PDB file of C-alpha atoms in Angstrom:
ATOM      1  CA  MET A   1       1.595 -15.210 -11.161  1.00  0.00           C
ATOM      2  CA  ASP A   2       0.362 -13.191 -14.115  1.00  0.00           C
ATOM      3  CA  PRO A   3       1.532  -9.422 -14.211  1.00  0.00           C
ATOM      4  CA  ILE A   4      -1.799  -8.392 -14.871  1.00  0.00           C
ATOM      5  CA  LEU A   5      -3.346 -10.105 -12.034  1.00  0.00           C
ATOM      6  CA  MET A   6      -0.484  -8.466  -9.824  1.00  0.00           C
ATOM      7  CA  GLN A   7      -1.250  -5.218 -11.281  1.00  0.00           C
ATOM      8  CA  GLU A   8      -4.982  -5.361 -10.339  1.00  0.00           C
ATOM      9  CA  ARG A   9      -3.893  -6.445  -6.705  1.00  0.00           C
ATOM     10  CA  ILE A  10      -1.635  -3.531  -6.431  1.00  0.00           C
ATOM     11  CA  VAL A  11      -4.589  -1.152  -7.653  1.00  0.00           C
ATOM     12  CA  PHE A  12      -6.367  -2.830  -5.022  1.00  0.00           C
ATOM     13  CA  ILE A  13      -3.770  -2.323  -2.376  1.00  0.00           C
ATOM     14  CA  GLU A  14      -3.285   1.357  -3.329  1.00  0.00           C
ATOM     15  CA  SER A  15      -6.969   2.090  -3.052  1.00  0.00           C
ATOM     16  CA  LYS A  16      -6.785   1.121   0.689  1.00  0.00           C
ATOM     17  CA  ARG A  17      -4.045   3.382   1.423  1.00  0.00           C
ATOM     18  CA  ASP A  18      -5.912   6.262   2.133  1.00  0.00           C
ATOM     19  CA  MET A  19      -7.940   4.381   4.551  1.00  0.00           C
ATOM     20  CA  LEU A  20      -4.779   3.685   6.722  1.00  0.00           C
ATOM     21  CA  VAL A  21      -3.722   7.503   6.250  1.00  0.00           C
ATOM     22  CA  LYS A  22      -6.970   8.577   7.857  1.00  0.00           C
ATOM     23  CA  LEU A  23      -6.652   6.180  10.501  1.00  0.00           C
ATOM     24  CA  LEU A  24      -3.037   7.587  11.335  1.00  0.00           C
ATOM     25  CA  GLU A  25      -4.887  10.988  11.433  1.00  0.00           C
ATOM     26  CA  GLN A  26      -6.936   9.737  14.476  1.00  0.00           C
ATOM     27  CA  PRO A  27      -5.750  11.451  17.893  1.00  0.00           C
ATOM     28  CA  ASP A  28      -6.840   8.311  19.894  1.00  0.00           C
ATOM     29  CA  LEU A  29      -4.723   5.732  18.084  1.00  0.00           C
ATOM     30  CA  GLY A  30      -2.253   5.236  21.091  1.00  0.00           C
ATOM     31  CA  THR A  31       0.303   2.680  20.308  1.00  0.00           C
ATOM     32  CA  LEU A  32      -1.394   1.135  17.392  1.00  0.00           C
ATOM     33  CA  ARG A  33      -0.128   4.426  15.462  1.00  0.00           C
ATOM     34  CA  ILE A  34       3.315   2.338  15.265  1.00  0.00           C
ATOM     35  CA  ASP A  35       1.775  -0.459  13.486  1.00  0.00           C
ATOM     36  CA  VAL A  36      -0.487   1.683  10.994  1.00  0.00           C
ATOM     37  CA  ASN A  37       2.784   3.705  10.233  1.00  0.00           C
ATOM     38  CA  GLN A  38       4.573   0.388   9.505  1.00  0.00           C
ATOM     39  CA  ALA A  39       1.916  -0.821   7.200  1.00  0.00           C
ATOM     40  CA  LEU A  40       2.164   2.501   5.356  1.00  0.00           C
ATOM     41  CA  GLU A  41       5.682   2.048   4.829  1.00  0.00           C
ATOM     42  CA  GLU A  42       5.503  -1.618   3.742  1.00  0.00           C
ATOM     43  CA  MET A  43       2.686  -0.725   1.349  1.00  0.00           C
ATOM     44  CA  ASP A  44       4.747   1.967  -0.011  1.00  0.00           C
ATOM     45  CA  ASP A  45       7.560  -0.283  -0.564  1.00  0.00           C
ATOM     46  CA  LEU A  46       5.624  -2.974  -2.081  1.00  0.00           C
ATOM     47  CA  ILE A  47       4.319  -0.381  -4.757  1.00  0.00           C
ATOM     48  CA  ASP A  48       7.522   0.922  -5.391  1.00  0.00           C
ATOM     49  CA  GLU A  49       9.202  -2.538  -5.913  1.00  0.00           C
ATOM     50  CA  PHE A  50       6.231  -3.349  -8.293  1.00  0.00           C
ATOM     51  CA  LYS A  51       6.766  -0.475 -10.355  1.00  0.00           C
ATOM     52  CA  LYS A  52      10.427  -1.161 -10.508  1.00  0.00           C
ATOM     53  CA  THR A  53       9.745  -4.775 -11.661  1.00  0.00           C
ATOM     54  CA  PHE A  54       7.204  -4.290 -13.910  1.00  0.00           C
ATOM     55  CA  PRO A  55       7.772  -0.870 -15.373  1.00  0.00           C
ATOM     56  CA  SER A  56       5.696  -1.385 -18.579  1.00  0.00           C
ATOM     57  CA  THR A  57       2.533  -2.383 -16.408  1.00  0.00           C
ATOM     58  CA  SER A  58       2.887   0.212 -13.773  1.00  0.00           C
ATOM     59  CA  VAL A  59      -0.186   1.728 -12.233  1.00  0.00           C
TER      60      VAL A  59
END
């Protein structure tokens, strides 16, 4: 896969992160809070790994 295409996808993923953070702030989330928190952690890991692997194209 082309690094530029991956960079565009990472930017897209980062743009959706705030939505998950806002969802996590909802008081009535119940047990879904665990899944949202896990998604945020995995998203952050993915972004960090991309930046480590492609430092010259980091977002």
